[in-house]
Amino acid sequence: MNRNRSLQVYMKEHLSLYVFVGIIFVIGVVFGTVMVNALSLEQKQEIMRYLSHFFSTVDQGEFDDVKQSFQQSFSLHIKWILIIWILGMSVIGLPLILILDFLKGVLVGFTVGYLVGQLSWKGLLFALVSVAPQNLIVIPALIVCSVTAMAFSIHMVKHRFMTRKGAFYEPFMRYSATILLSGVLLAGVAMFEAYVSPVMMKWVTPMLITMSF
């Protein structure tokens, strides 16, 4: 009962931040999708050549070392949320957090938009197995980290810099615990990307190879 009450209070206090960050992310997705249409023919051909090589590699099972793939994926995810954590401890970091959320949206929008635009429904199918699964976890985790960072930064401004009152230790520990839990969650995502994603992509790459050349 107390847990439900705490969740209600949390959502009431942070709902506006979640809506704001969500809108920023969606704008980034739209912007990324629009960027696909702004590519020149040469740029589209260059990307398609890279994808053709990638599809062939996946189809032949010539994957990178799984351990290395996990390390690279986890390193990318953890750096992203660590940057958010650091920015949340500085007032000037607020706009930079929003920029990171916008850029994440741009990356997702551009990737999916290009695949669908160039490969039609087969590109959508590939996006569903290569982009969507992990981002169903990564995106909410980044949004939660961003909102928590912004809330902590606002708390710092209100209670430490303006009134010179208010506890610091407890909000900081809650903030850091959220980042830590997100890091653990993203470690699971990195394992999925290293062990499961290559298998899923191999299911659909045979139908893409002939289209991409």
Short mmCIF file of C-alpha atoms in Angstrom, two decimals:
data_model
loop_
_atom_site.label_atom_id
_atom_site.label_comp_id
_atom_site.label_asym_id
_atom_site.label_seq_id
_atom_site.Cartn_x
_atom_site.Cartn_y
_atom_site.Cartn_z
CA MET A 1 0.00 0.00 0.00
CA ASN A 2 2.80 2.38 0.95
CA ARG A 3 4.64 1.42 -2.23
CA ASN A 4 1.61 2.30 -4.37
CA ARG A 5 1.26 5.55 -2.48
CA SER A 6 4.91 6.39 -3.06
CA LEU A 7 4.56 5.61 -6.77
CA GLN A 8 1.52 7.89 -7.03
CA VAL A 9 3.37 10.72 -5.29
CA TYR A 10 6.42 10.17 -7.52
CA MET A 11 4.38 10.27 -10.72
CA LYS A 12 2.49 13.35 -9.55
CA GLU A 13 5.74 15.18 -8.89
CA HIS A 14 7.54 14.06 -12.05
CA LEU A 15 4.80 13.58 -14.64
CA SER A 16 5.45 16.94 -16.29
CA LEU A 17 9.16 16.07 -16.64
CA TYR A 18 8.33 12.69 -18.18
CA VAL A 19 5.99 14.34 -20.67
CA PHE A 20 8.57 16.99 -21.54
CA VAL A 21 11.43 14.50 -22.01
CA GLY A 22 9.13 12.20 -23.98
CA ILE A 23 8.21 15.03 -26.33
CA ILE A 24 11.88 15.91 -26.83
CA PHE A 25 12.62 12.29 -27.69
CA VAL A 26 9.70 12.07 -30.15
CA ILE A 27 10.82 15.30 -31.82
CA GLY A 28 14.24 13.69 -32.22
CA VAL A 29 12.68 10.60 -33.83
CA VAL A 30 10.75 12.78 -36.28
CA PHE A 31 13.86 14.82 -37.05
CA GLY A 32 15.88 11.66 -37.65
CA THR A 33 13.24 10.35 -40.02
CA VAL A 34 13.21 13.63 -41.94
CA MET A 35 17.02 13.52 -42.19
CA VAL A 36 16.73 10.37 -44.31
CA ASN A 37 14.95 12.36 -47.03
CA ALA A 38 17.70 14.98 -46.93
CA LEU A 39 20.42 12.48 -47.84
CA SER A 40 21.96 12.76 -51.27
CA LEU A 41 21.89 9.82 -53.67
CA GLU A 42 25.60 9.21 -53.09
CA GLN A 43 25.12 9.15 -49.32
CA LYS A 44 22.24 6.67 -49.60
CA GLN A 45 24.32 4.44 -51.88
CA GLU A 46 27.25 4.55 -49.46
CA ILE A 47 25.06 3.54 -46.54
CA MET A 48 23.48 0.79 -48.63
CA ARG A 49 26.92 -0.60 -49.51
CA TYR A 50 27.75 -0.75 -45.83
CA LEU A 51 24.45 -2.47 -45.07
CA SER A 52 24.99 -4.96 -47.90
CA HIS A 53 28.32 -5.96 -46.38
CA PHE A 54 26.73 -6.16 -42.93
CA PHE A 55 23.85 -8.35 -44.17
CA SER A 56 26.32 -10.71 -45.84
CA THR A 57 28.41 -10.92 -42.68
CA VAL A 58 25.36 -11.72 -40.56
CA ASP A 59 24.03 -14.27 -43.04
CA GLN A 60 27.37 -16.10 -43.11
CA GLY A 61 27.53 -16.13 -39.31
CA GLU A 62 30.77 -14.16 -39.24
CA PHE A 63 29.95 -12.38 -36.01
CA ASP A 64 32.40 -10.57 -33.82
CA ASP A 65 33.55 -12.20 -30.63
CA VAL A 66 30.53 -12.36 -28.32
CA LYS A 67 32.49 -11.11 -25.33
CA GLN A 68 33.79 -8.16 -27.32
CA SER A 69 30.29 -7.41 -28.63
CA PHE A 70 28.95 -7.39 -25.07
CA GLN A 71 31.73 -5.11 -23.88
CA GLN A 72 31.21 -2.66 -26.73
CA SER A 73 27.44 -2.57 -26.28
CA PHE A 74 27.58 -2.24 -22.50
CA SER A 75 30.30 0.41 -22.72
CA LEU A 76 28.13 2.49 -25.03
CA HIS A 77 25.06 2.23 -22.81
CA ILE A 78 26.88 2.84 -19.54
CA LYS A 79 28.72 5.88 -20.89
CA TRP A 80 25.39 7.38 -21.94
CA ILE A 81 23.81 7.11 -18.48
CA LEU A 82 27.03 8.09 -16.68
CA ILE A 83 27.10 11.30 -18.70
CA ILE A 84 23.48 11.90 -17.67
CA TRP A 85 24.40 11.19 -14.03
CA ILE A 86 27.24 13.72 -14.12
CA LEU A 87 25.14 16.34 -15.91
CA GLY A 88 22.39 15.93 -13.32
CA MET A 89 24.76 17.13 -10.61
CA SER A 90 25.31 20.44 -12.39
CA VAL A 91 22.71 23.08 -13.14
CA ILE A 92 24.17 23.78 -16.58
CA GLY A 93 23.71 20.09 -17.42
CA LEU A 94 19.92 20.33 -17.77
CA PRO A 95 19.85 21.41 -21.43
CA LEU A 96 22.61 18.93 -22.27
CA ILE A 97 20.50 16.08 -20.87
CA LEU A 98 17.68 17.12 -23.19
CA ILE A 99 20.12 17.25 -26.10
CA LEU A 100 21.18 13.67 -25.35
CA ASP A 101 17.54 12.53 -25.35
CA PHE A 102 16.98 14.38 -28.62
CA LEU A 103 20.05 12.74 -30.19
CA LYS A 104 18.88 9.30 -29.07
CA GLY A 105 15.58 9.97 -30.81
CA VAL A 106 17.42 11.12 -33.94
CA LEU A 107 19.49 7.91 -34.03
CA VAL A 108 16.42 5.69 -33.67
CA GLY A 109 14.37 7.70 -36.17
CA PHE A 110 17.14 7.81 -38.75
CA THR A 111 17.94 4.10 -38.48
CA VAL A 112 14.35 2.91 -38.75
CA GLY A 113 13.46 5.57 -41.32
CA TYR A 114 16.35 4.61 -43.58
CA LEU A 115 15.66 0.87 -43.37
CA VAL A 116 11.97 1.32 -44.12
CA GLY A 117 12.58 3.93 -46.80
CA GLN A 118 15.11 1.85 -48.70
CA LEU A 119 13.94 -1.72 -48.04
CA SER A 120 10.20 -1.26 -47.52
CA TRP A 121 8.48 -3.84 -45.30
CA LYS A 122 11.58 -6.05 -45.24
CA GLY A 123 13.51 -3.13 -43.80
CA LEU A 124 10.78 -2.75 -41.19
CA LEU A 125 11.10 -6.45 -40.38
CA PHE A 126 14.85 -6.09 -39.94
CA ALA A 127 14.33 -3.04 -37.71
CA LEU A 128 11.90 -5.03 -35.58
CA VAL A 129 14.52 -7.70 -34.84
CA SER A 130 17.66 -5.54 -34.73
CA VAL A 131 16.57 -2.16 -33.34
CA ALA A 132 13.25 -2.50 -31.55
CA PRO A 133 13.87 -5.24 -28.91
CA GLN A 134 16.73 -3.61 -27.03
CA ASN A 135 15.33 -0.11 -27.42
CA LEU A 136 12.14 -1.19 -25.70
CA ILE A 137 14.34 -1.29 -22.59
CA VAL A 138 17.06 1.23 -23.41
CA ILE A 139 14.76 4.15 -24.23
CA PRO A 140 12.60 3.93 -21.05
CA ALA A 141 15.78 3.49 -18.98
CA LEU A 142 17.34 6.60 -20.50
CA ILE A 143 14.15 8.58 -20.01
CA VAL A 144 13.93 7.52 -16.34
CA CYS A 145 17.60 8.45 -15.84
CA SER A 146 17.06 11.80 -17.56
CA VAL A 147 13.99 12.67 -15.50
CA THR A 148 15.72 11.61 -12.29
CA ALA A 149 18.77 13.70 -13.20
CA MET A 150 16.65 16.74 -14.01
CA ALA A 151 14.64 16.35 -10.78
CA PHE A 152 17.83 16.09 -8.74
CA SER A 153 19.29 19.15 -10.45
CA ILE A 154 16.11 21.12 -9.77
CA HIS A 155 16.21 19.95 -6.14
CA MET A 156 19.77 21.22 -5.88
CA VAL A 157 18.77 24.63 -7.23
CA LYS A 158 15.77 24.97 -4.93
CA HIS A 159 17.15 23.62 -1.68
CA ARG A 160 20.91 24.12 -1.84
CA PHE A 161 21.57 27.21 -3.91
CA MET A 162 18.42 29.28 -3.31
CA THR A 163 17.26 28.49 0.24
CA ARG A 164 20.50 26.89 1.51
CA LYS A 165 18.30 24.27 3.17
CA GLY A 166 17.24 20.71 2.50
CA ALA A 167 18.92 17.34 2.77
CA PHE A 168 21.43 16.41 0.09
CA TYR A 169 22.53 12.89 1.00
CA GLU A 170 19.17 11.10 0.68
CA PRO A 171 18.15 12.61 -2.72
CA PHE A 172 21.67 11.97 -4.02
CA MET A 173 21.57 8.33 -2.94
CA ARG A 174 18.15 7.82 -4.56
CA TYR A 175 19.43 9.48 -7.71
CA SER A 176 22.59 7.37 -7.81
CA ALA A 177 20.62 4.19 -7.03
CA THR A 178 18.38 4.86 -10.04
CA ILE A 179 21.42 5.24 -12.28
CA LEU A 180 22.98 2.09 -10.82
CA LEU A 181 19.82 0.01 -11.33
CA SER A 182 19.57 1.32 -14.88
CA GLY A 183 23.17 0.26 -15.44
CA VAL A 184 22.35 -3.28 -14.29
CA LEU A 185 19.33 -3.32 -16.58
CA LEU A 186 21.42 -2.12 -19.51
CA ALA A 187 23.97 -4.85 -18.80
CA GLY A 188 21.16 -7.31 -19.46
CA VAL A 189 20.35 -5.44 -22.68
CA ALA A 190 24.00 -5.69 -23.75
CA MET A 191 23.90 -9.46 -23.18
CA PHE A 192 20.78 -9.66 -25.33
CA GLU A 193 22.49 -7.67 -28.09
CA ALA A 194 25.57 -9.91 -27.95
CA TYR A 195 23.89 -13.32 -27.72
CA VAL A 196 20.33 -13.05 -29.09
CA SER A 197 20.25 -10.18 -31.60
CA PRO A 198 22.71 -11.82 -34.06
CA VAL A 199 20.54 -14.94 -34.14
CA MET A 200 17.37 -12.91 -34.74
CA MET A 201 19.03 -10.87 -37.47
CA LYS A 202 20.23 -14.02 -39.20
CA TRP A 203 16.60 -15.10 -39.59
CA VAL A 204 15.76 -12.15 -41.84
CA THR A 205 19.03 -11.28 -43.61
CA PRO A 206 18.68 -13.89 -46.44
CA MET A 207 15.72 -11.99 -47.89
CA LEU A 208 17.60 -8.68 -47.62
CA ILE A 209 20.83 -9.65 -49.36
CA THR A 210 19.35 -9.80 -52.84
CA MET A 211 17.51 -6.52 -52.33
CA SER A 212 20.49 -4.58 -51.05
CA PHE A 213 22.76 -5.08 -54.04
#
